[in-house]
């Protein structure tokens, strides 16, 4: 009898050993998924249509550490929504190699939002999973969409393992405590599929998106990264980091799997490259062509640069415009003029947290947000440019449109312009000018703008 028990024990042991790692992982994943179903973000029923207002980049580089940031942002979403913001863009939210000090761009465990003790902390730099979901729900209650910053190009924090494709050890052994999306050298470059893809970032392990296993874990599976971010945490859209590092179909497949507003960080001032990428990925891109033209215009005191080609002029529905972000902040002099530009022109404008909360006049920014949301519709006609002056007209489709006059000189300027309106009294909705002229029968009128400032005119 004792011999029989030993025999059965050995059989069971051999069976367990013969189970593939994938099968064991799958069981662990199903168990984890069942537990997570109890904490799901809700309240998406009444969100503002994304793109109808203005996006807030709700962080900057090296926000205060200590797990407080989610609560800081949570305390501001009510005011932001009332000001006309329709979405907030959060930093990469999952656990990264640098643990409590990381800004999230060195991702390790895509499923740890601040609940597992790994990489030196339980919480992320920004807070805990519960605090993140509370922020998301509070944003939703205030009708705001929440945009996740997704880093798909590279990973960091893996253990060392022998890599036969390189003939040496590489840091490509990922066994995250969430038990989700374990990775090995097969999932990074070089591997048995190919040696490299479109681009690497620093010395980080470079994910291979052609591997079915990687695709399944990133967006295909029911508990994939994309679906977990959307269905469990509650994210509504996506900002894709460093899209030069992989092919446009990666973003397209992700978007097709889970939907939601999507924008890529294609850091390139060449408008042809931006336009081509948005067509292939079928999502929006940050308008770096516009950014660099504004930098040259306002920094170089040459507003004729604003005549240059930009993504919003090619395809406004795919252009996300910005004046500064966590990576680049080169428009220093008269930055408010750049905001006057993007908030009166086509494209989906983004406001940088520190500009709004710390560095610029919040009242003036709120006024420009109101102008964007209520007056800035229709296509754009550029009426006049020189080194110091820029005048453009929005021709209106669900409002009367507007005329914006940007003055980069040191004195008041006046100019006759052709408007959308005949025999109509207009006013400056910024309050910078007290004029309330009546347009002529031929739609012409004289307007003015103060030094180093702007005015925005529409029907009174």
Coordinates of C-alpha atoms in Angstrom, one line a residue, residues 124-423:
X124 CA 4.3 54.2 -7.4
X125 CA 5.8 57.7 -7.3
X126 CA 2.2 58.9 -7.8
X127 CA 0.3 56.8 -5.3
X128 CA -1.6 53.5 -4.8
X129 CA -4.0 51.6 -7.1
X130 CA -6.9 52.6 -4.9
X131 CA -5.9 56.3 -5.2
X132 CA -5.6 56.1 -8.9
X133 CA -9.0 54.5 -9.3
X134 CA -10.5 57.1 -7.0
X135 CA -8.9 59.8 -9.2
X136 CA -10.3 58.2 -12.4
X137 CA -13.8 58.0 -10.8
X138 CA -13.7 61.6 -9.6
X139 CA -12.6 62.7 -13.1
X140 CA -15.5 60.7 -14.6
X141 CA -17.9 62.2 -12.1
X142 CA -16.7 65.6 -13.4
X143 CA -17.3 64.5 -17.0
X144 CA -13.6 64.3 -17.8
X145 CA -12.0 61.5 -19.9
X146 CA -8.7 60.1 -18.5
X147 CA -5.8 59.5 -21.0
X148 CA -3.2 56.9 -20.1
X149 CA 0.4 57.4 -21.1
X150 CA 1.4 54.0 -22.6
X151 CA 5.1 53.0 -23.0
X152 CA 5.2 50.1 -25.5
X153 CA 8.6 50.4 -27.0
X154 CA 10.8 49.3 -24.1
X155 CA 10.8 47.7 -20.7
X156 CA 13.2 48.0 -17.8
X157 CA 14.0 46.1 -14.6
X158 CA 14.3 42.5 -15.8
X159 CA 16.7 40.1 -14.2
X160 CA 19.8 38.8 -16.0
X161 CA 19.6 35.7 -18.1
X162 CA 21.7 34.0 -20.7
X163 CA 20.5 35.2 -24.1
X164 CA 21.5 32.8 -27.0
X165 CA 20.6 35.4 -29.6
X166 CA 23.4 37.7 -28.2
X167 CA 25.7 35.1 -26.8
X168 CA 25.8 36.9 -23.5
X169 CA 23.6 37.7 -20.5
X170 CA 20.8 40.3 -21.0
X171 CA 18.4 41.9 -18.5
X172 CA 15.3 40.3 -20.2
X173 CA 13.9 37.9 -17.5
X174 CA 10.7 39.6 -16.3
X175 CA 8.8 37.8 -13.5
X176 CA 6.5 40.6 -12.1
X177 CA 4.7 40.1 -8.9
X178 CA 1.3 40.6 -10.5
X179 CA 1.9 37.3 -12.3
X180 CA 0.9 38.9 -15.6
X181 CA 2.9 39.2 -18.8
X182 CA 6.1 37.4 -17.8
X183 CA 8.8 38.0 -20.5
X184 CA 12.0 36.4 -21.6
X185 CA 14.7 37.1 -24.2
X186 CA 12.3 35.7 -26.9
X187 CA 10.1 38.8 -26.4
X188 CA 12.8 41.4 -27.0
X189 CA 15.2 42.2 -29.8
X190 CA 17.2 40.4 -31.1
X191 CA 15.2 37.1 -31.1
X192 CA 14.2 34.3 -33.4
X193 CA 11.8 36.5 -35.4
X194 CA 14.1 39.4 -36.2
X195 CA 17.1 41.3 -34.9
X196 CA 15.4 44.7 -34.5
X197 CA 12.4 46.9 -35.3
X198 CA 12.1 50.6 -36.1
X199 CA 13.9 52.0 -33.1
X200 CA 15.5 51.4 -29.7
X201 CA 15.4 53.8 -26.7
X202 CA 18.7 54.1 -24.8
X203 CA 19.9 50.8 -23.4
X204 CA 16.4 49.5 -22.5
X205 CA 15.1 46.1 -23.4
X206 CA 13.3 46.6 -26.8
X207 CA 9.9 44.8 -27.0
X208 CA 9.2 42.8 -30.2
X209 CA 5.6 43.6 -31.2
X210 CA 5.7 41.0 -34.0
X211 CA 5.6 38.2 -31.4
X212 CA 2.0 36.8 -31.0
X213 CA 2.7 36.4 -27.3
X214 CA 3.5 40.1 -26.9
X215 CA 0.5 41.2 -29.0
X216 CA -1.8 38.9 -26.9
X217 CA -0.6 40.4 -23.7
X218 CA -0.5 44.0 -24.8
X219 CA -3.9 44.2 -26.4
X220 CA -5.5 40.9 -27.6
X221 CA -6.3 38.9 -24.4
X222 CA -9.3 39.6 -22.3
X223 CA -6.9 40.5 -19.5
X224 CA -4.4 42.3 -21.8
X225 CA -2.7 45.5 -20.7
X226 CA -5.0 47.6 -22.9
X227 CA -8.2 45.9 -21.6
X228 CA -7.0 46.0 -18.0
X229 CA -6.2 49.7 -18.2
X230 CA -9.6 50.4 -19.8
X231 CA -11.9 47.9 -17.9
X232 CA -10.3 47.7 -14.5
X233 CA -8.6 51.0 -13.9
X234 CA -11.0 53.0 -16.1
X235 CA -8.8 54.8 -18.6
X236 CA -10.6 56.2 -21.6
X237 CA -7.9 57.0 -24.1
X238 CA -4.2 56.7 -24.9
X239 CA -1.0 58.7 -25.3
X240 CA 1.6 56.5 -26.9
X241 CA 5.1 57.2 -25.9
X242 CA 8.0 57.2 -28.5
X243 CA 6.1 55.8 -31.4
X244 CA 9.2 56.2 -33.6
X245 CA 10.4 53.0 -31.9
X246 CA 7.8 50.7 -33.5
X247 CA 5.6 50.5 -36.6
X248 CA 2.3 52.4 -36.9
X249 CA 0.2 49.2 -37.0
X250 CA 1.0 48.6 -33.3
X251 CA -0.9 51.7 -32.3
X252 CA -3.6 50.9 -34.9
X253 CA -4.1 47.4 -33.5
X254 CA -4.2 48.6 -29.9
X255 CA -6.8 51.2 -30.8
X256 CA -8.9 48.7 -32.7
X257 CA -8.8 46.3 -29.8
X258 CA -10.1 48.7 -27.1
X259 CA -11.1 52.0 -28.8
X260 CA -10.8 55.3 -27.1
X261 CA -9.1 58.6 -28.2
X262 CA -5.5 57.9 -29.2
X263 CA -2.5 60.3 -29.8
X264 CA 1.1 59.4 -30.6
X265 CA 4.2 61.1 -29.5
X266 CA 6.0 61.3 -32.9
X267 CA 8.7 63.8 -32.0
X268 CA 9.5 65.2 -35.4
X269 CA 9.0 68.7 -36.9
X270 CA 8.6 67.3 -40.4
X271 CA 4.9 67.7 -41.2
X272 CA 5.1 65.1 -44.0
X273 CA 6.2 62.5 -41.5
X274 CA 3.5 63.4 -39.0
X275 CA 0.8 63.4 -41.7
X276 CA 1.9 60.0 -43.0
X277 CA 2.1 58.4 -39.6
X278 CA -1.4 59.5 -38.6
X279 CA -2.8 58.1 -41.8
X280 CA -1.1 54.7 -41.1
X281 CA -1.8 54.5 -37.4
X282 CA -5.3 56.0 -37.9
X283 CA -4.9 58.1 -34.7
X284 CA -3.9 61.6 -33.8
X285 CA -0.3 62.9 -33.3
X286 CA 1.1 65.8 -31.3
X287 CA 1.7 68.6 -33.8
X288 CA 5.4 69.1 -33.4
X289 CA 5.5 70.9 -36.7
X290 CA 3.2 73.6 -35.1
X291 CA 5.3 73.6 -31.9
X292 CA 8.6 74.3 -33.7
X293 CA 7.0 77.0 -35.9
X294 CA 5.6 78.7 -32.8
X295 CA 9.0 78.4 -31.1
X296 CA 10.7 80.2 -34.1
X297 CA 7.9 82.7 -34.4
X298 CA 7.7 83.9 -30.8
X299 CA 11.3 83.2 -29.8
X300 CA 12.7 84.7 -32.9
X301 CA 10.3 87.6 -33.1
X302 CA 9.1 86.5 -36.6
X303 CA 5.4 85.8 -36.8
X304 CA 5.7 85.0 -40.5
X305 CA 6.9 81.6 -39.3
X306 CA 3.2 80.9 -38.5
X307 CA 2.6 80.8 -42.3
X308 CA 4.5 77.5 -42.3
X309 CA 3.1 74.0 -42.8
X310 CA 1.7 72.3 -39.7
X311 CA -0.3 69.1 -39.1
X312 CA -3.4 71.0 -38.1
X313 CA -3.3 72.7 -41.6
X314 CA -3.1 69.2 -43.2
X315 CA -5.6 67.4 -41.1
X316 CA -7.0 69.3 -38.1
X317 CA -8.9 66.2 -36.8
X318 CA -5.6 64.4 -36.2
X319 CA -3.6 67.3 -34.7
X320 CA -3.1 67.7 -31.0
X321 CA -1.4 71.1 -30.5
X322 CA 0.7 72.1 -27.5
X323 CA 2.9 74.9 -26.2
X324 CA 5.0 72.9 -23.7
X325 CA 5.1 69.4 -22.2
X326 CA 7.2 67.4 -19.7
X327 CA 10.0 66.9 -22.3
X328 CA 10.3 70.3 -24.0
X329 CA 9.6 73.8 -22.9
X330 CA 11.4 76.2 -25.3
X331 CA 8.8 78.9 -25.8
X332 CA 9.7 81.1 -22.9
X333 CA 9.1 84.7 -24.0
X334 CA 5.5 85.7 -24.5
X335 CA 4.3 82.1 -24.0
X336 CA 0.7 83.3 -23.5
X337 CA 0.8 84.4 -27.1
X338 CA 1.5 80.8 -28.2
X339 CA -1.5 79.7 -26.1
X340 CA -3.6 82.4 -27.8
X341 CA -2.6 80.8 -31.1
X342 CA -3.4 77.2 -30.3
X343 CA -6.6 78.0 -28.4
X344 CA -8.1 80.0 -31.3
X345 CA -6.9 77.7 -34.1
X346 CA -7.8 74.3 -35.4
X347 CA -6.6 71.1 -33.7
X348 CA -7.2 69.7 -30.2
X349 CA -5.2 72.0 -27.8
X350 CA -3.3 70.8 -24.7
X351 CA -2.4 72.9 -21.7
X352 CA 0.7 72.0 -19.7
X353 CA 0.1 71.7 -15.9
X354 CA 2.8 74.1 -14.8
X355 CA 1.8 76.8 -17.2
X356 CA -1.8 76.6 -15.9
X357 CA -1.2 76.1 -12.2
X358 CA 2.1 77.9 -11.6
X359 CA 3.7 80.0 -14.3
X360 CA 1.1 81.8 -16.4
X361 CA -2.0 83.8 -15.6
X362 CA -4.8 81.3 -14.9
X363 CA -7.5 83.8 -15.5
X364 CA -6.2 84.6 -19.0
X365 CA -5.9 80.9 -19.8
X366 CA -9.4 80.2 -18.6
X367 CA -10.6 83.1 -20.9
X368 CA -8.8 81.5 -23.9
X369 CA -10.3 78.1 -23.0
X370 CA -13.7 79.6 -23.0
X371 CA -13.0 81.3 -26.4
X372 CA -11.8 78.0 -27.8
X373 CA -14.9 76.1 -26.6
X374 CA -17.5 78.7 -27.6
X375 CA -16.2 80.8 -30.5
X376 CA -13.4 78.9 -32.3
X377 CA -15.1 76.8 -35.0
X378 CA -14.8 76.5 -38.7
X379 CA -11.8 76.5 -40.9
X380 CA -9.0 79.1 -40.7
X381 CA -8.1 82.0 -43.0
X382 CA -4.8 83.8 -42.3
X383 CA -5.5 87.5 -43.0
X384 CA -2.1 89.1 -42.3
X385 CA 1.4 88.4 -41.0
X386 CA 4.6 90.2 -40.5
X387 CA 7.4 90.0 -37.9
X388 CA 5.2 91.5 -35.2
X389 CA 1.6 91.0 -36.2
X390 CA -0.5 88.0 -37.0
X391 CA -4.2 88.1 -37.8
X392 CA -6.4 85.1 -38.6
X393 CA -10.1 84.3 -38.9
X394 CA -12.1 81.3 -37.9
X395 CA -15.0 81.1 -40.3
X396 CA -17.5 79.4 -37.9
X397 CA -19.8 76.4 -38.4
X398 CA -21.5 76.1 -35.0
X399 CA -20.7 79.7 -33.8
X400 CA -20.1 83.1 -35.4
X401 CA -16.4 82.3 -35.6
X402 CA -13.7 84.8 -34.5
X403 CA -10.8 87.0 -35.5
X404 CA -7.6 86.7 -33.5
X405 CA -5.0 89.5 -33.5
X406 CA -1.6 88.6 -32.0
X407 CA 0.7 91.5 -31.5
X408 CA 4.4 90.8 -30.6
X409 CA 5.5 94.4 -30.8
X410 CA 6.1 96.8 -28.0
X411 CA 3.2 99.1 -28.9
X412 CA -0.5 99.0 -29.6
X413 CA -1.3 98.0 -33.2
X414 CA -4.4 98.6 -35.3
X415 CA -5.4 97.0 -38.6
X416 CA -8.3 96.8 -41.0
X417 CA -9.5 93.2 -41.5
X418 CA -12.2 91.4 -43.3
X419 CA -14.6 89.5 -40.9
X420 CA -17.5 87.1 -41.2
X421 CA -20.0 89.7 -40.4
X422 CA -21.8 92.6 -42.2
X423 CA -23.2 95.6 -40.3

